[in-house]
Amino acid sequence: MKKIISVFITCILLLSLTACGNGSSNEESSNSSSEQTPAPSVEAQESDSSSEINVSELEEATGNALVVYFSATGNTRTVAQTLSQMQNVELYEIVPEQPYTEEDLDYNNDSCRANLEQNDETARPAISGNIENIEDYDVIYVGFPIWWGTMPKILNTFFDTYDLSGKTIAPFCTSGGSGISRAVQTIEELEPSAVITEGLRTEPENASTDLTEWLNTIGLAN
């Protein structure tokens, strides 16, 4: 009888040890699985964070200046982006309601759209969108290509739309040869109560050097 009881107790102990071993094994398996699960990458976390931008903080960070530009072929856009990065200011692109096509910019065709606009003193191509908080800016950098020796008529639309009295306007252009003086004169006529700085003519490949010298000359370098 004692032998039977002893065998019975031994079986119970063995069953208990087996159950504990399985529990420990399951726990280790669970821990191992948890450690192998990849954590969100730093890049993903930064992306999630950057998607929630506080507008007031952005405006504070970028100061009281704005880079406004019109670009038909991309050259002026490149210069404007370089200037924006150098000065840590916001960008605003002047986008025509009716985009310009290659045919519109065929300078050898007297009847092309750009040619007709540039030879029409009353031409004011419509702009898509607007700047709602223009009053928040004290300095407006304005960039454009040179068409027929001066700025495109869509810039006339821009200056007719906004009263920039008391603000500083710093004009810059991209051009293969023509200067910016005629455009600056037109801006002075359209915005007589603004302060117009010396203009800059540059090209994308020389933008960084030219912009640095220009900003120092007109007293707007950071």
PDB file of C-alpha atoms in Angstrom:
ATOM      1  CA  MET A   1       0.000   0.000   0.000  1.00  0.00           C
ATOM      2  CA  LYS A   2       2.807   2.426   0.909  1.00  0.00           C
ATOM      3  CA  LYS A   3       4.472   1.589  -2.392  1.00  0.00           C
ATOM      4  CA  ILE A   4       1.323   2.468  -4.336  1.00  0.00           C
ATOM      5  CA  ILE A   5       0.981   5.784  -2.481  1.00  0.00           C
ATOM      6  CA  SER A   6       4.653   6.558  -3.158  1.00  0.00           C
ATOM      7  CA  VAL A   7       4.227   5.900  -6.885  1.00  0.00           C
ATOM      8  CA  PHE A   8       1.089   8.055  -6.948  1.00  0.00           C
ATOM      9  CA  ILE A   9       2.877  10.990  -5.266  1.00  0.00           C
ATOM     10  CA  THR A  10       5.816  10.646  -7.657  1.00  0.00           C
ATOM     11  CA  CYS A  11       3.457  10.856 -10.659  1.00  0.00           C
ATOM     12  CA  ILE A  12       1.832  13.981  -9.266  1.00  0.00           C
ATOM     13  CA  LEU A  13       5.249  15.640  -8.780  1.00  0.00           C
ATOM     14  CA  LEU A  14       6.301  14.760 -12.324  1.00  0.00           C
ATOM     15  CA  LEU A  15       3.102  16.221 -13.758  1.00  0.00           C
ATOM     16  CA  SER A  16       3.639  19.434 -11.761  1.00  0.00           C
ATOM     17  CA  LEU A  17       7.211  19.809 -13.000  1.00  0.00           C
ATOM     18  CA  THR A  18       6.114  19.281 -16.608  1.00  0.00           C
ATOM     19  CA  ALA A  19       3.435  21.966 -16.317  1.00  0.00           C
ATOM     20  CA  CYS A  20       5.936  24.460 -14.876  1.00  0.00           C
ATOM     21  CA  GLY A  21       8.385  23.679 -17.640  1.00  0.00           C
ATOM     22  CA  ASN A  22       5.772  24.332 -20.315  1.00  0.00           C
ATOM     23  CA  GLY A  23       4.783  27.636 -18.695  1.00  0.00           C
ATOM     24  CA  SER A  24       8.392  28.768 -18.574  1.00  0.00           C
ATOM     25  CA  SER A  25       8.887  27.760 -22.197  1.00  0.00           C
ATOM     26  CA  ASN A  26       5.789  29.672 -23.290  1.00  0.00           C
ATOM     27  CA  GLU A  27       6.931  32.768 -21.396  1.00  0.00           C
ATOM     28  CA  GLU A  28      10.374  32.640 -23.024  1.00  0.00           C
ATOM     29  CA  SER A  29       8.782  32.223 -26.439  1.00  0.00           C
ATOM     30  CA  SER A  30       6.543  35.226 -25.815  1.00  0.00           C
ATOM     31  CA  ASN A  31       9.464  37.391 -24.669  1.00  0.00           C
ATOM     32  CA  SER A  32      11.554  36.359 -27.652  1.00  0.00           C
ATOM     33  CA  SER A  33       8.730  37.203 -30.056  1.00  0.00           C
ATOM     34  CA  SER A  34       8.277  40.624 -28.454  1.00  0.00           C
ATOM     35  CA  GLU A  35      11.974  41.504 -28.747  1.00  0.00           C
ATOM     36  CA  GLN A  36      12.040  40.519 -32.411  1.00  0.00           C
ATOM     37  CA  THR A  37       9.123  42.796 -33.325  1.00  0.00           C
ATOM     38  CA  PRO A  38      10.785  45.835 -35.017  1.00  0.00           C
ATOM     39  CA  ALA A  39      10.137  49.222 -33.398  1.00  0.00           C
ATOM     40  CA  PRO A  40       8.997  52.119 -35.580  1.00  0.00           C
ATOM     41  CA  SER A  41      11.990  53.635 -37.369  1.00  0.00           C
ATOM     42  CA  VAL A  42      13.240  57.119 -36.533  1.00  0.00           C
ATOM     43  CA  GLU A  43      12.361  58.187 -40.067  1.00  0.00           C
ATOM     44  CA  ALA A  44       8.757  57.085 -39.638  1.00  0.00           C
ATOM     45  CA  GLN A  45       8.458  58.833 -36.296  1.00  0.00           C
ATOM     46  CA  GLU A  46       9.867  62.077 -37.730  1.00  0.00           C
ATOM     47  CA  SER A  47       7.472  61.835 -40.647  1.00  0.00           C
ATOM     48  CA  ASP A  48       4.483  61.495 -38.331  1.00  0.00           C
ATOM     49  CA  SER A  49       5.671  64.436 -36.248  1.00  0.00           C
ATOM     50  CA  SER A  50       6.359  66.717 -39.214  1.00  0.00           C
ATOM     51  CA  SER A  51       2.882  66.168 -40.621  1.00  0.00           C
ATOM     52  CA  GLU A  52       1.458  68.175 -37.720  1.00  0.00           C
ATOM     53  CA  ILE A  53       2.822  71.668 -38.430  1.00  0.00           C
ATOM     54  CA  ASN A  54       1.906  74.564 -36.177  1.00  0.00           C
ATOM     55  CA  VAL A  55       1.325  77.462 -38.565  1.00  0.00           C
ATOM     56  CA  SER A  56       2.120  80.120 -35.964  1.00  0.00           C
ATOM     57  CA  GLU A  57       5.456  78.444 -35.216  1.00  0.00           C
ATOM     58  CA  LEU A  58       6.237  78.251 -38.937  1.00  0.00           C
ATOM     59  CA  GLU A  59       5.547  81.954 -39.421  1.00  0.00           C
ATOM     60  CA  GLU A  60       7.669  82.799 -36.384  1.00  0.00           C
ATOM     61  CA  ALA A  61      10.524  80.663 -37.661  1.00  0.00           C
ATOM     62  CA  THR A  62      10.478  82.144 -41.141  1.00  0.00           C
ATOM     63  CA  GLY A  63      10.342  85.766 -40.008  1.00  0.00           C
ATOM     64  CA  ASN A  64       8.678  88.682 -41.769  1.00  0.00           C
ATOM     65  CA  ALA A  65       9.915  88.105 -45.319  1.00  0.00           C
ATOM     66  CA  LEU A  66       8.433  86.226 -48.263  1.00  0.00           C
ATOM     67  CA  VAL A  67       9.869  85.031 -51.575  1.00  0.00           C
ATOM     68  CA  VAL A  68       7.334  85.490 -54.383  1.00  0.00           C
ATOM     69  CA  TYR A  69       8.232  84.169 -57.816  1.00  0.00           C
ATOM     70  CA  PHE A  70       6.902  83.352 -61.265  1.00  0.00           C
ATOM     71  CA  SER A  71       8.677  80.682 -63.289  1.00  0.00           C
ATOM     72  CA  ALA A  72       7.679  79.399 -66.708  1.00  0.00           C
ATOM     73  CA  THR A  73      10.591  77.029 -67.368  1.00  0.00           C
ATOM     74  CA  GLY A  74      11.938  76.314 -63.869  1.00  0.00           C
ATOM     75  CA  ASN A  75      15.035  78.549 -63.808  1.00  0.00           C
ATOM     76  CA  THR A  76      13.516  81.226 -61.598  1.00  0.00           C
ATOM     77  CA  ARG A  77      11.993  78.556 -59.349  1.00  0.00           C
ATOM     78  CA  THR A  78      15.459  77.143 -58.657  1.00  0.00           C
ATOM     79  CA  VAL A  79      16.841  80.565 -57.730  1.00  0.00           C
ATOM     80  CA  ALA A  80      13.789  81.337 -55.568  1.00  0.00           C
ATOM     81  CA  GLN A  81      14.165  78.068 -53.676  1.00  0.00           C
ATOM     82  CA  THR A  82      17.845  78.790 -53.076  1.00  0.00           C
ATOM     83  CA  LEU A  83      16.995  82.257 -51.746  1.00  0.00           C
ATOM     84  CA  SER A  84      14.261  80.835 -49.523  1.00  0.00           C
ATOM     85  CA  GLN A  85      16.695  78.361 -47.977  1.00  0.00           C
ATOM     86  CA  MET A  86      19.413  80.969 -47.507  1.00  0.00           C
ATOM     87  CA  GLN A  87      17.077  83.431 -45.778  1.00  0.00           C
ATOM     88  CA  ASN A  88      14.867  80.816 -44.080  1.00  0.00           C
ATOM     89  CA  VAL A  89      11.697  82.392 -45.428  1.00  0.00           C
ATOM     90  CA  GLU A  90       8.528  81.098 -47.035  1.00  0.00           C
ATOM     91  CA  LEU A  91       7.878  80.694 -50.756  1.00  0.00           C
ATOM     92  CA  TYR A  92       4.859  81.728 -52.801  1.00  0.00           C
ATOM     93  CA  GLU A  93       4.617  80.809 -56.476  1.00  0.00           C
ATOM     94  CA  ILE A  94       2.632  83.004 -58.835  1.00  0.00           C
ATOM     95  CA  VAL A  95       0.637  80.423 -60.776  1.00  0.00           C
ATOM     96  CA  PRO A  96      -1.261  81.570 -63.881  1.00  0.00           C
ATOM     97  CA  GLU A  97      -4.869  80.443 -64.170  1.00  0.00           C
ATOM     98  CA  GLN A  98      -4.042  79.491 -67.749  1.00  0.00           C
ATOM     99  CA  PRO A  99      -0.651  77.737 -67.713  1.00  0.00           C
ATOM    100  CA  TYR A 100       1.885  78.696 -70.358  1.00  0.00           C
ATOM    101  CA  THR A 101       2.647  76.067 -73.000  1.00  0.00           C
ATOM    102  CA  GLU A 102       5.733  75.772 -75.193  1.00  0.00           C
ATOM    103  CA  GLU A 103       3.746  77.320 -78.024  1.00  0.00           C
ATOM    104  CA  ASP A 104       2.824  80.248 -75.763  1.00  0.00           C
ATOM    105  CA  LEU A 105       6.529  80.907 -75.220  1.00  0.00           C
ATOM    106  CA  ASP A 106       7.666  80.623 -78.845  1.00  0.00           C
ATOM    107  CA  TYR A 107       9.481  83.939 -79.009  1.00  0.00           C
ATOM    108  CA  ASN A 108      10.018  83.562 -82.755  1.00  0.00           C
ATOM    109  CA  ASN A 109       6.268  83.646 -83.282  1.00  0.00           C
ATOM    110  CA  ASP A 110       4.891  87.187 -83.185  1.00  0.00           C
ATOM    111  CA  SER A 111       1.433  85.775 -82.485  1.00  0.00           C
ATOM    112  CA  CYS A 112       2.392  83.614 -79.511  1.00  0.00           C
ATOM    113  CA  ARG A 113       0.625  84.334 -76.230  1.00  0.00           C
ATOM    114  CA  ALA A 114       3.659  85.733 -74.408  1.00  0.00           C
ATOM    115  CA  ASN A 115       4.496  88.032 -77.308  1.00  0.00           C
ATOM    116  CA  LEU A 116       0.952  89.379 -77.467  1.00  0.00           C
ATOM    117  CA  GLU A 117       0.853  89.961 -73.702  1.00  0.00           C
ATOM    118  CA  GLN A 118       4.209  91.709 -73.559  1.00  0.00           C
ATOM    119  CA  ASN A 119       3.179  94.094 -76.322  1.00  0.00           C
ATOM    120  CA  ASP A 120      -0.158  94.920 -74.688  1.00  0.00           C
ATOM    121  CA  GLU A 121       0.145  97.548 -71.939  1.00  0.00           C
ATOM    122  CA  THR A 122      -3.258  96.540 -70.561  1.00  0.00           C
ATOM    123  CA  ALA A 123      -2.546  92.793 -70.400  1.00  0.00           C
ATOM    124  CA  ARG A 124      -3.033  91.364 -66.909  1.00  0.00           C
ATOM    125  CA  PRO A 125      -2.940  87.536 -67.001  1.00  0.00           C
ATOM    126  CA  ALA A 126      -5.048  86.077 -64.190  1.00  0.00           C
ATOM    127  CA  ILE A 127      -3.337  84.521 -61.170  1.00  0.00           C
ATOM    128  CA  SER A 128      -4.625  81.367 -59.486  1.00  0.00           C
ATOM    129  CA  GLY A 129      -4.870  81.781 -55.709  1.00  0.00           C
ATOM    130  CA  ASN A 130      -3.828  84.664 -53.496  1.00  0.00           C
ATOM    131  CA  ILE A 131      -1.712  85.640 -50.487  1.00  0.00           C
ATOM    132  CA  GLU A 132      -4.124  86.111 -47.587  1.00  0.00           C
ATOM    133  CA  ASN A 133      -1.619  87.470 -45.080  1.00  0.00           C
ATOM    134  CA  ILE A 134       0.481  89.814 -47.222  1.00  0.00           C
ATOM    135  CA  GLU A 135       0.281  92.434 -44.454  1.00  0.00           C
ATOM    136  CA  ASP A 136       2.385  90.170 -42.213  1.00  0.00           C
ATOM    137  CA  TYR A 137       5.482  90.638 -44.356  1.00  0.00           C
ATOM    138  CA  ASP A 138       7.829  93.622 -44.359  1.00  0.00           C
ATOM    139  CA  VAL A 139      10.181  92.342 -47.067  1.00  0.00           C
ATOM    140  CA  ILE A 140       8.977  90.828 -50.336  1.00  0.00           C
ATOM    141  CA  TYR A 141      11.545  89.206 -52.613  1.00  0.00           C
ATOM    142  CA  VAL A 142      10.065  89.067 -56.119  1.00  0.00           C
ATOM    143  CA  GLY A 143      11.580  86.804 -58.772  1.00  0.00           C
ATOM    144  CA  PHE A 144      10.771  86.390 -62.461  1.00  0.00           C
ATOM    145  CA  PRO A 145      12.309  85.646 -65.870  1.00  0.00           C
ATOM    146  CA  ILE A 146      12.971  88.490 -68.290  1.00  0.00           C
ATOM    147  CA  TRP A 147      10.613  88.553 -71.258  1.00  0.00           C
ATOM    148  CA  TRP A 148      11.176  91.082 -74.021  1.00  0.00           C
ATOM    149  CA  GLY A 149      13.545  93.077 -71.831  1.00  0.00           C
ATOM    150  CA  THR A 150      11.288  93.337 -68.780  1.00  0.00           C
ATOM    151  CA  MET A 151       9.197  91.266 -66.370  1.00  0.00           C
ATOM    152  CA  PRO A 152       6.254  89.143 -67.600  1.00  0.00           C
ATOM    153  CA  LYS A 153       2.873  90.881 -67.505  1.00  0.00           C
ATOM    154  CA  ILE A 154       1.616  88.461 -64.866  1.00  0.00           C
ATOM    155  CA  LEU A 155       3.893  90.366 -62.458  1.00  0.00           C
ATOM    156  CA  ASN A 156       1.896  93.498 -63.288  1.00  0.00           C
ATOM    157  CA  THR A 157      -1.160  91.548 -62.173  1.00  0.00           C
ATOM    158  CA  PHE A 158       0.579  90.728 -58.897  1.00  0.00           C
ATOM    159  CA  PHE A 159       1.552  94.335 -58.157  1.00  0.00           C
ATOM    160  CA  ASP A 160      -1.907  95.579 -59.149  1.00  0.00           C
ATOM    161  CA  THR A 161      -3.463  93.071 -56.747  1.00  0.00           C
ATOM    162  CA  TYR A 162      -1.466  93.909 -53.620  1.00  0.00           C
ATOM    163  CA  ASP A 163      -0.729  97.251 -52.000  1.00  0.00           C
ATOM    164  CA  LEU A 164       2.876  96.950 -50.878  1.00  0.00           C
ATOM    165  CA  SER A 165       3.155 100.496 -49.539  1.00  0.00           C
ATOM    166  CA  GLY A 166       5.817 100.799 -46.850  1.00  0.00           C
ATOM    167  CA  LYS A 167       7.274  97.371 -47.608  1.00  0.00           C
ATOM    168  CA  THR A 168      10.695  96.601 -49.043  1.00  0.00           C
ATOM    169  CA  ILE A 169      10.601  94.942 -52.455  1.00  0.00           C
ATOM    170  CA  ALA A 170      13.774  93.141 -53.529  1.00  0.00           C
ATOM    171  CA  PRO A 171      13.504  92.104 -57.204  1.00  0.00           C
ATOM    172  CA  PHE A 172      15.592  89.383 -58.839  1.00  0.00           C
ATOM    173  CA  CYS A 173      15.431  87.797 -62.259  1.00  0.00           C
ATOM    174  CA  THR A 174      16.835  85.051 -64.438  1.00  0.00           C
ATOM    175  CA  SER A 175      18.000  86.004 -67.894  1.00  0.00           C
ATOM    176  CA  GLY A 176      20.428  84.898 -70.545  1.00  0.00           C
ATOM    177  CA  GLY A 177      21.556  88.449 -71.188  1.00  0.00           C
ATOM    178  CA  SER A 178      18.957  91.162 -70.632  1.00  0.00           C
ATOM    179  CA  GLY A 179      19.255  93.168 -67.428  1.00  0.00           C
ATOM    180  CA  ILE A 180      16.666  93.888 -64.753  1.00  0.00           C
ATOM    181  CA  SER A 181      16.673  97.697 -64.873  1.00  0.00           C
ATOM    182  CA  ARG A 182      13.491  98.070 -66.960  1.00  0.00           C
ATOM    183  CA  ALA A 183      11.627  95.702 -64.661  1.00  0.00           C
ATOM    184  CA  VAL A 184      12.774  97.626 -61.577  1.00  0.00           C
ATOM    185  CA  GLN A 185      11.562 100.857 -63.163  1.00  0.00           C
ATOM    186  CA  THR A 186       8.147  99.300 -63.810  1.00  0.00           C
ATOM    187  CA  ILE A 187       7.927  98.054 -60.218  1.00  0.00           C
ATOM    188  CA  GLU A 188       8.731 101.552 -58.967  1.00  0.00           C
ATOM    189  CA  GLU A 189       5.853 102.891 -61.061  1.00  0.00           C
ATOM    190  CA  LEU A 190       3.428 100.212 -59.857  1.00  0.00           C
ATOM    191  CA  GLU A 191       4.435 100.442 -56.173  1.00  0.00           C
ATOM    192  CA  PRO A 192       5.429 104.112 -55.657  1.00  0.00           C
ATOM    193  CA  SER A 193       5.120 103.942 -51.866  1.00  0.00           C
ATOM    194  CA  ALA A 194       7.331 100.883 -51.425  1.00  0.00           C
ATOM    195  CA  VAL A 195      11.096 100.779 -50.974  1.00  0.00           C
ATOM    196  CA  ILE A 196      12.612  99.116 -54.045  1.00  0.00           C
ATOM    197  CA  THR A 197      16.104  97.701 -53.649  1.00  0.00           C
ATOM    198  CA  GLU A 198      18.733  97.200 -56.309  1.00  0.00           C
ATOM    199  CA  GLY A 199      17.755  94.282 -58.530  1.00  0.00           C
ATOM    200  CA  LEU A 200      19.693  91.105 -59.247  1.00  0.00           C
ATOM    201  CA  ARG A 201      20.089  89.202 -62.506  1.00  0.00           C
ATOM    202  CA  THR A 202      21.390  85.662 -62.085  1.00  0.00           C
ATOM    203  CA  GLU A 203      21.202  82.083 -63.335  1.00  0.00           C
ATOM    204  CA  PRO A 204      20.623  78.858 -61.352  1.00  0.00           C
ATOM    205  CA  GLU A 205      24.243  77.727 -61.586  1.00  0.00           C
ATOM    206  CA  ASN A 206      25.486  81.014 -60.083  1.00  0.00           C
ATOM    207  CA  ALA A 207      22.588  81.614 -57.706  1.00  0.00           C
ATOM    208  CA  SER A 208      24.269  80.940 -54.355  1.00  0.00           C
ATOM    209  CA  THR A 209      27.233  83.245 -54.997  1.00  0.00           C
ATOM    210  CA  ASP A 210      25.195  85.977 -56.682  1.00  0.00           C
ATOM    211  CA  LEU A 211      22.490  85.932 -54.014  1.00  0.00           C
ATOM    212  CA  THR A 212      25.021  86.171 -51.193  1.00  0.00           C
ATOM    213  CA  GLU A 213      26.686  89.229 -52.738  1.00  0.00           C
ATOM    214  CA  TRP A 214      23.331  90.829 -53.540  1.00  0.00           C
ATOM    215  CA  LEU A 215      21.894  90.314 -50.064  1.00  0.00           C
ATOM    216  CA  ASN A 216      24.979  91.892 -48.538  1.00  0.00           C
ATOM    217  CA  THR A 217      24.767  94.822 -50.953  1.00  0.00           C
ATOM    218  CA  ILE A 218      21.121  95.608 -50.203  1.00  0.00           C
ATOM    219  CA  GLY A 219      21.526  95.018 -46.471  1.00  0.00           C
ATOM    220  CA  LEU A 220      19.225  92.014 -46.142  1.00  0.00           C
ATOM    221  CA  ALA A 221      21.727  89.234 -45.449  1.00  0.00           C
ATOM    222  CA  ASN A 222      20.990  87.130 -42.373  1.00  0.00           C
TER     223      ASN A 222
END
